[in-house]
Amino acid sequence: MVDTDRFIREAIEEIRREAGDRQVVIALSGGVDSSVCAALAAAAVGERLSPIYVDTGLMRKNETDRIRELFGHLSLSVVDAADEFFAVLEGVVDPEEKRKAIGERFIRIFEREALKTGATALLQGTIFPDRIESEGGIKSHHNVGGMPLECSFECVIEPLRDLYKDEVREVARALDLPAEIQHRMPFPGPGLAVRVLGEVTREKIGIVREANAIVEQELVEPFKPWQCLAALVGLGTGVKGDVRLHGWIVSVRAVNSRDGMTADPLELPFGTLARIASRCTAEIPGVARVVYDVTPKPPATIEYE
Ligand code: XMP
């Protein structure tokens, strides 16, 4: 439990102190972490804050439109950078290289956007588990280890660096952020790219985006998992109509967790799993098979890469 009033007061003071008289750019993703950061920063530096949302092309279905609706009042700049992200991901198969390529692209885009407003401070919603996983060498969370060492910002401010996810949600409640934001499932910075094993292409992202939408529609309301997702884990043989199909294998994951550091799979009813399988194979061309991942963390991480 965190003393939310005290935390909010101290975080606002910290942002003010570290930002000095600089213009501040914030990387807003629409998740609870960056939304809390944006609210704290708006209170700390007011008009000197420029929130930027980067549409990487790796976002969930309808996400960018929803973010525009939720944050339009903050004079949000939406940067359409899908072409750039797909270009840097071409031919990249190694998961760490993928994360680093995405983290690097994010920073270059923030630098470019910051030039437009003269911002020299960057605010990020990094939380404690992101740092632990990156520093512990588990994987480079893009807003930490995936970030290039060289960047042109004079200062990087991370006011949530010591909080766990459930504590960030408490702060979001205390700040009176919309319920949808308070309860949003975690979504990784590198987006759907870490839910496609191997090389990322527009076609694979299109398929995994549809599969994630189906999984969320079937699971979020009735089961309220801490997180649920779908990943493309490979190709296998199937049959549709009377035609053999070399199609994608979709793996579904639904877990409960306190902080993302450990996680347990949900015991889902067979009927629910069967409906997800039937919807994915019927509604998404190219999907041949659906499996449910019952591995806890550890040993498996929540995301696939
Ligand atoms: P893993 O896959 O490491 O994920 O078990 C733990 C939690 O962190 C999220 N995650 C990320 N969040 N940037 C983020 O902001 C990242 O690079 C990243 N990688 C994983 C993941 O969705 C889960 O909630």
GROMACS .gro file of C-alpha atoms and ligand atoms in nm:
model
  329
    1MET     CA    1   0.000   0.000   0.000
    2VAL     CA    2   0.126   0.342  -0.087
    3ASP     CA    3   0.030   0.668   0.083
    4THR     CA    4  -0.121   0.810  -0.236
    5ASP     CA    5  -0.162   1.171  -0.122
    6ARG     CA    6   0.196   1.190  -0.008
    7PHE     CA    7   0.321   1.015  -0.322
    8ILE     CA    8   0.131   1.258  -0.547
    9ARG     CA    9   0.265   1.560  -0.359
   10GLU     CA   10   0.624   1.437  -0.370
   11ALA     CA   11   0.607   1.326  -0.735
   12ILE     CA   12   0.480   1.668  -0.842
   13GLU     CA   13   0.762   1.835  -0.648
   14GLU     CA   14   1.016   1.597  -0.801
   15ILE     CA   15   0.897   1.661  -1.157
   16ARG     CA   16   0.909   2.037  -1.095
   17ARG     CA   17   1.257   2.018  -0.947
   18GLU     CA   18   1.405   1.793  -1.217
   19ALA     CA   19   1.238   1.969  -1.508
   20GLY     CA   20   1.349   2.313  -1.387
   21ASP     CA   21   1.234   2.556  -1.652
   22ARG     CA   22   1.259   2.303  -1.937
   23GLN     CA   23   0.983   2.203  -2.176
   24VAL     CA   24   0.883   1.843  -2.102
   25VAL     CA   25   0.776   1.577  -2.347
   26ILE     CA   26   0.585   1.273  -2.225
   27ALA     CA   27   0.553   0.944  -2.401
   28LEU     CA   28   0.185   0.870  -2.353
   29SER     CA   29   0.076   0.516  -2.441
   30GLY     CA   30  -0.270   0.526  -2.288
   31GLY     CA   31  -0.175   0.269  -2.026
   32VAL     CA   32  -0.222   0.341  -1.657
   33ASP     CA   33   0.150   0.415  -1.598
   34SER     CA   34   0.195   0.685  -1.859
   35SER     CA   35  -0.152   0.828  -1.790
   36VAL     CA   36  -0.065   0.874  -1.422
   37CYS     CA   37   0.266   1.032  -1.524
   38ALA     CA   38   0.086   1.271  -1.758
   39ALA     CA   39  -0.159   1.377  -1.487
   40LEU     CA   40   0.125   1.438  -1.238
   41ALA     CA   41   0.328   1.628  -1.498
   42ALA     CA   42   0.031   1.840  -1.603
   43ALA     CA   43  -0.007   1.940  -1.237
   44ALA     CA   44   0.369   2.003  -1.206
   45VAL     CA   45   0.458   2.194  -1.522
   46GLY     CA   46   0.122   2.281  -1.682
   47GLU     CA   47   0.154   2.417  -2.034
   48ARG     CA   48   0.521   2.322  -2.058
   49LEU     CA   49   0.411   1.959  -2.104
   50SER     CA   50   0.376   1.811  -2.454
   51PRO     CA   51   0.215   1.466  -2.456
   52ILE     CA   52   0.304   1.252  -2.756
   53TYR     CA   53   0.146   0.925  -2.857
   54VAL     CA   54   0.338   0.720  -3.109
   55ASP     CA   55   0.126   0.495  -3.326
   56THR     CA   56   0.384   0.226  -3.395
   57GLY     CA   57   0.155   0.018  -3.614
   58LEU     CA   58   0.200  -0.245  -3.340
   59MET     CA   59  -0.098  -0.134  -3.130
   60ARG     CA   60  -0.415  -0.324  -3.047
   61LYS     CA   61  -0.732  -0.293  -3.251
   62ASN     CA   62  -0.893   0.056  -3.230
   63GLU     CA   63  -0.636   0.162  -2.969
   64THR     CA   64  -0.519   0.478  -3.142
   65ASP     CA   65  -0.875   0.609  -3.192
   66ARG     CA   66  -0.959   0.537  -2.829
   67ILE     CA   67  -0.647   0.720  -2.707
   68ARG     CA   68  -0.740   1.022  -2.918
   69GLU     CA   69  -1.083   1.024  -2.750
   70LEU     CA   70  -0.947   0.979  -2.398
   71PHE     CA   71  -0.659   1.227  -2.417
   72GLY     CA   72  -0.765   1.478  -2.681
   73HIS     CA   73  -0.814   1.738  -2.404
   74LEU     CA   74  -0.438   1.732  -2.327
   75SER     CA   75  -0.352   1.860  -2.680
   76LEU     CA   76  -0.204   1.525  -2.764
   77SER     CA   77   0.019   1.491  -3.072
   78VAL     CA   78  -0.036   1.160  -3.246
   79VAL     CA   79   0.264   1.052  -3.454
   80ASP     CA   80   0.194   0.795  -3.723
   81ALA     CA   81   0.522   0.603  -3.728
   82ALA     CA   82   0.411   0.259  -3.849
   83ASP     CA   83   0.628   0.270  -4.164
   84GLU     CA   84   0.938   0.351  -3.959
   85PHE     CA   85   0.879   0.068  -3.713
   86PHE     CA   86   0.812  -0.194  -3.980
   87ALA     CA   87   1.125  -0.078  -4.163
   88VAL     CA   88   1.355  -0.121  -3.860
   89LEU     CA   89   1.199  -0.457  -3.777
   90GLU     CA   90   1.258  -0.604  -4.122
   91GLY     CA   91   1.473  -0.916  -4.097
   92VAL     CA   92   1.502  -0.893  -3.714
   93VAL     CA   93   1.429  -1.228  -3.548
   94ASP     CA   94   1.613  -1.212  -3.215
   95PRO     CA   95   1.375  -1.098  -2.934
   96GLU     CA   96   1.629  -0.870  -2.766
   97GLU     CA   97   1.731  -0.713  -3.096
   98LYS     CA   98   1.363  -0.655  -3.167
   99ARG     CA   99   1.309  -0.481  -2.831
  100LYS     CA  100   1.620  -0.269  -2.875
  101ALA     CA  101   1.526  -0.170  -3.231
  102ILE     CA  102   1.182  -0.061  -3.109
  103GLY     CA  103   1.319   0.124  -2.802
  104GLU     CA  104   1.573   0.306  -3.018
  105ARG     CA  105   1.308   0.409  -3.274
  106PHE     CA  106   1.083   0.541  -2.994
  107ILE     CA  107   1.359   0.763  -2.860
  108ARG     CA  108   1.453   0.893  -3.204
  109ILE     CA  109   1.089   0.986  -3.264
  110PHE     CA  110   1.062   1.161  -2.925
  111GLU     CA  111   1.383   1.352  -3.000
  112ARG     CA  112   1.244   1.459  -3.337
  113GLU     CA  113   0.910   1.563  -3.188
  114ALA     CA  114   1.081   1.735  -2.895
  115LEU     CA  115   1.273   1.957  -3.136
  116LYS     CA  116   0.939   2.097  -3.251
  117THR     CA  117   0.849   2.215  -2.900
  118GLY     CA  118   1.202   2.277  -2.771
  119ALA     CA  119   1.158   2.008  -2.503
  120THR     CA  120   1.480   1.891  -2.338
  121ALA     CA  121   1.327   1.674  -2.065
  122LEU     CA  122   1.160   1.336  -2.122
  123LEU     CA  123   0.908   1.192  -1.879
  124GLN     CA  124   0.851   0.816  -1.879
  125GLY     CA  125   0.613   0.586  -1.692
  126THR     CA  126   0.875   0.324  -1.603
  127ILE     CA  127   0.767   0.123  -1.299
  128PHE     CA  128   0.966  -0.093  -1.057
  129PRO     CA  129   0.915  -0.434  -1.228
  130ASP     CA  130   1.027  -0.286  -1.565
  131ARG     CA  131   1.359  -0.191  -1.405
  132ILE     CA  132   1.402  -0.523  -1.228
  133GLU     CA  133   1.342  -0.724  -1.545
  134SER     CA  134   1.573  -0.504  -1.751
  135GLU     CA  135   1.850  -0.476  -1.491
  136GLY     CA  136   1.820  -0.847  -1.409
  137GLY     CA  137   1.879  -0.927  -1.776
  138ILE     CA  138   1.542  -1.103  -1.814
  139LYS     CA  139   1.437  -0.884  -2.102
  140SER     CA  140   1.484  -0.522  -2.200
  141HIS     CA  141   1.162  -0.339  -2.130
  142HIS     CA  142   1.157  -0.085  -2.404
  143ASN     CA  143   1.125   0.215  -2.178
  144VAL     CA  144   1.432   0.107  -1.982
  145GLY     CA  145   1.690  -0.136  -2.118
  146GLY     CA  146   1.569  -0.103  -2.474
  147MET     CA  147   1.646   0.267  -2.460
  148PRO     CA  148   1.971   0.370  -2.628
  149LEU     CA  149   2.239   0.499  -2.390
  150GLU     CA  150   2.291   0.802  -2.610
  151CYS     CA  151   1.994   1.032  -2.630
  152SER     CA  152   1.974   1.404  -2.666
  153PHE     CA  153   1.748   1.474  -2.367
  154GLU     CA  154   1.913   1.666  -2.086
  155CYS     CA  155   1.708   1.477  -1.831
  156VAL     CA  156   1.485   1.170  -1.815
  157ILE     CA  157   1.229   1.181  -1.533
  158GLU     CA  158   1.070   0.858  -1.408
  159PRO     CA  159   0.844   0.944  -1.112
  160LEU     CA  160   0.688   0.594  -1.088
  161ARG     CA  161   1.017   0.406  -1.082
  162ASP     CA  162   0.961   0.261  -0.732
  163LEU     CA  163   0.593   0.163  -0.770
  164TYR     CA  164   0.429  -0.169  -0.853
  165LYS     CA  165   0.139  -0.183  -1.096
  166ASP     CA  166  -0.130  -0.213  -0.826
  167GLU     CA  167   0.016   0.092  -0.652
  168VAL     CA  168   0.005   0.288  -0.978
  169ARG     CA  169  -0.364   0.194  -1.005
  170GLU     CA  170  -0.420   0.330  -0.651
  171VAL     CA  171  -0.256   0.657  -0.752
  172ALA     CA  172  -0.472   0.665  -1.068
  173ARG     CA  173  -0.780   0.631  -0.847
  174ALA     CA  174  -0.662   0.906  -0.614
  175LEU     CA  175  -0.604   1.130  -0.917
  176ASP     CA  176  -0.959   1.051  -1.031
  177LEU     CA  177  -0.853   0.926  -1.374
  178PRO     CA  178  -1.130   0.757  -1.577
  179ALA     CA  179  -1.214   0.403  -1.458
  180GLU     CA  180  -1.121   0.264  -1.801
  181ILE     CA  181  -0.765   0.390  -1.752
  182GLN     CA  182  -0.740   0.279  -1.390
  183HIS     CA  183  -0.829  -0.078  -1.485
  184ARG     CA  184  -0.656  -0.106  -1.822
  185MET     CA  185  -0.471  -0.431  -1.873
  186PRO     CA  186  -0.095  -0.391  -1.903
  187PHE     CA  187   0.023  -0.370  -2.264
  188PRO     CA  188   0.395  -0.383  -2.342
  189GLY     CA  189   0.578  -0.087  -2.497
  190PRO     CA  190   0.696  -0.295  -2.795
  191GLY     CA  191   0.331  -0.378  -2.856
  192LEU     CA  192   0.218  -0.670  -3.067
  193ALA     CA  193   0.577  -0.718  -3.194
  194VAL     CA  194   0.654  -0.930  -2.885
  195ARG     CA  195   0.346  -1.142  -2.961
  196VAL     CA  196   0.483  -1.257  -3.297
  197LEU     CA  197   0.766  -1.508  -3.272
  198GLY     CA  198   1.042  -1.434  -3.522
  199GLU     CA  199   1.031  -1.166  -3.788
  200VAL     CA  200   0.753  -0.906  -3.762
  201THR     CA  201   0.558  -0.826  -4.078
  202ARG     CA  202   0.244  -0.621  -4.139
  203GLU     CA  203   0.056  -0.938  -4.230
  204LYS     CA  204   0.147  -1.117  -3.903
  205ILE     CA  205   0.065  -0.807  -3.696
  206GLY     CA  206  -0.275  -0.787  -3.871
  207ILE     CA  207  -0.349  -1.149  -3.773
  208VAL     CA  208  -0.228  -1.123  -3.413
  209ARG     CA  209  -0.423  -0.796  -3.370
  210GLU     CA  210  -0.749  -0.970  -3.463
  211ALA     CA  211  -0.667  -1.266  -3.235
  212ASN     CA  212  -0.595  -1.031  -2.941
  213ALA     CA  213  -0.925  -0.854  -2.997
  214ILE     CA  214  -1.115  -1.186  -2.988
  215VAL     CA  215  -0.933  -1.302  -2.673
  216GLU     CA  216  -1.005  -0.972  -2.497
  217GLN     CA  217  -1.372  -0.978  -2.601
  218GLU     CA  218  -1.416  -1.330  -2.465
  219LEU     CA  219  -1.214  -1.300  -2.145
  220VAL     CA  220  -1.187  -0.949  -2.003
  221GLU     CA  221  -1.545  -0.892  -1.885
  222PRO     CA  222  -1.635  -1.240  -1.762
  223PHE     CA  223  -1.303  -1.339  -1.604
  224LYS     CA  224  -1.123  -1.010  -1.530
  225PRO     CA  225  -0.773  -1.156  -1.576
  226TRP     CA  226  -0.475  -0.945  -1.477
  227GLN     CA  227  -0.371  -0.982  -1.841
  228CYS     CA  228  -0.478  -1.183  -2.145
  229LEU     CA  229  -0.334  -1.201  -2.492
  230ALA     CA  230  -0.282  -1.399  -2.810
  231ALA     CA  231   0.050  -1.468  -2.983
  232LEU     CA  232   0.151  -1.616  -3.318
  233VAL     CA  233   0.383  -1.899  -3.229
  234GLY     CA  234   0.444  -2.070  -3.563
  235LEU     CA  235   0.294  -2.236  -3.867
  236GLY     CA  236   0.120  -2.572  -3.879
  237THR     CA  237  -0.104  -2.778  -4.101
  238GLY     CA  238  -0.480  -2.745  -4.085
  239VAL     CA  239  -0.781  -2.792  -4.308
  240LYS     CA  240  -1.050  -2.540  -4.400
  241GLY     CA  241  -1.344  -2.662  -4.607
  242ASP     CA  242  -1.174  -2.945  -4.794
  243VAL     CA  243  -0.851  -2.755  -4.855
  244ARG     CA  244  -0.527  -2.819  -4.669
  245LEU     CA  245  -0.398  -2.506  -4.505
  246HIS     CA  246  -0.051  -2.416  -4.390
  247GLY     CA  247  -0.171  -2.173  -4.126
  248TRP     CA  248  -0.078  -1.989  -3.808
  249ILE     CA  249  -0.084  -2.138  -3.460
  250VAL     CA  250  -0.232  -1.887  -3.214
  251SER     CA  251  -0.141  -1.931  -2.849
  252VAL     CA  252  -0.379  -1.780  -2.593
  253ARG     CA  253  -0.254  -1.667  -2.253
  254ALA     CA  254  -0.461  -1.546  -1.957
  255VAL     CA  255  -0.293  -1.489  -1.622
  256ASN     CA  256  -0.347  -1.350  -1.278
  257SER     CA  257  -0.065  -1.166  -1.109
  258ARG     CA  258   0.003  -0.896  -0.852
  259ASP     CA  259   0.288  -0.720  -1.019
  260GLY     CA  260   0.384  -0.907  -1.335
  261MET     CA  261   0.691  -1.055  -1.166
  262THR     CA  262   0.515  -1.389  -1.118
  263ALA     CA  263   0.191  -1.508  -1.278
  264ASP     CA  264  -0.052  -1.801  -1.274
  265PRO     CA  265  -0.265  -1.918  -1.567
  266LEU     CA  266  -0.643  -1.891  -1.531
  267GLU     CA  267  -0.842  -2.216  -1.517
  268LEU     CA  268  -1.079  -2.131  -1.801
  269PRO     CA  269  -1.391  -2.334  -1.883
  270PHE     CA  270  -1.346  -2.559  -2.184
  271GLY     CA  271  -1.647  -2.400  -2.358
  272THR     CA  272  -1.479  -2.058  -2.344
  273LEU     CA  273  -1.157  -2.195  -2.489
  274ALA     CA  274  -1.349  -2.379  -2.762
  275ARG     CA  275  -1.532  -2.056  -2.853
  276ILE     CA  276  -1.204  -1.865  -2.881
  277ALA     CA  277  -1.063  -2.142  -3.102
  278SER     CA  278  -1.368  -2.147  -3.323
  279ARG     CA  279  -1.382  -1.768  -3.357
  280CYS     CA  280  -1.010  -1.733  -3.434
  281THR     CA  281  -1.015  -2.003  -3.701
  282ALA     CA  282  -1.344  -1.884  -3.855
  283GLU     CA  283  -1.288  -1.506  -3.839
  284ILE     CA  284  -0.917  -1.479  -3.917
  285PRO     CA  285  -0.802  -1.615  -4.251
  286GLY     CA  286  -0.473  -1.798  -4.217
  287VAL     CA  287  -0.526  -1.924  -3.859
  288ALA     CA  288  -0.516  -2.305  -3.852
  289ARG     CA  289  -0.492  -2.389  -3.483
  290VAL     CA  290  -0.543  -2.240  -3.136
  291VAL     CA  291  -0.375  -2.357  -2.816
  292TYR     CA  292  -0.402  -2.243  -2.450
  293ASP     CA  293  -0.080  -2.179  -2.261
  294VAL     CA  294  -0.099  -2.311  -1.902
  295THR     CA  295   0.259  -2.224  -1.799
  296PRO     CA  296   0.306  -2.009  -1.489
  297LYS     CA  297   0.574  -1.739  -1.460
  298PRO     CA  298   0.835  -1.856  -1.381
  299PRO     CA  299   0.943  -2.042  -1.584
  300ALA     CA  300   0.757  -1.875  -1.875
  301THR     CA  301   0.733  -1.496  -1.899
  302ILE     CA  302   0.390  -1.343  -1.962
  303GLU     CA  303   0.476  -1.213  -2.309
  304TYR     CA  304   0.625  -1.449  -2.567
  305GLU     CA  305   0.942  -1.253  -2.632
  306XMP     P1  306   0.697  -1.048  -1.894
  306XMP     O1  307   0.674  -1.086  -2.037
  306XMP     O2  308   0.836  -0.997  -1.870
  306XMP     O3  309   0.604  -0.925  -1.867
  306XMP     O4  310   0.659  -1.155  -1.798
  306XMP     C1  311   0.572  -0.874  -1.740
  306XMP     C2  312   0.475  -0.761  -1.760
  306XMP     O5  313   0.542  -0.651  -1.824
  306XMP     C3  314   0.483  -0.624  -1.951
  306XMP     N1  315   0.593  -0.597  -2.044
  306XMP     C4  316   0.635  -0.473  -2.077
  306XMP     N2  317   0.590  -0.351  -2.041
  306XMP     N3  318   0.755  -0.251  -2.179
  306XMP     C5  319   0.650  -0.240  -2.095
  306XMP     O6  320   0.609  -0.128  -2.068
  306XMP     C6  321   0.806  -0.369  -2.219
  306XMP     O7  322   0.901  -0.376  -2.296
  306XMP     C7  323   0.742  -0.487  -2.164
  306XMP     N4  324   0.765  -0.621  -2.181
  306XMP     C8  325   0.672  -0.685  -2.105
  306XMP     C9  326   0.406  -0.748  -1.988
  306XMP     O8  327   0.299  -0.720  -2.078
  306XMP    C10  328   0.359  -0.794  -1.853
  306XMP     O9  329   0.247  -0.721  -1.809
   0.00000   0.00000   0.00000
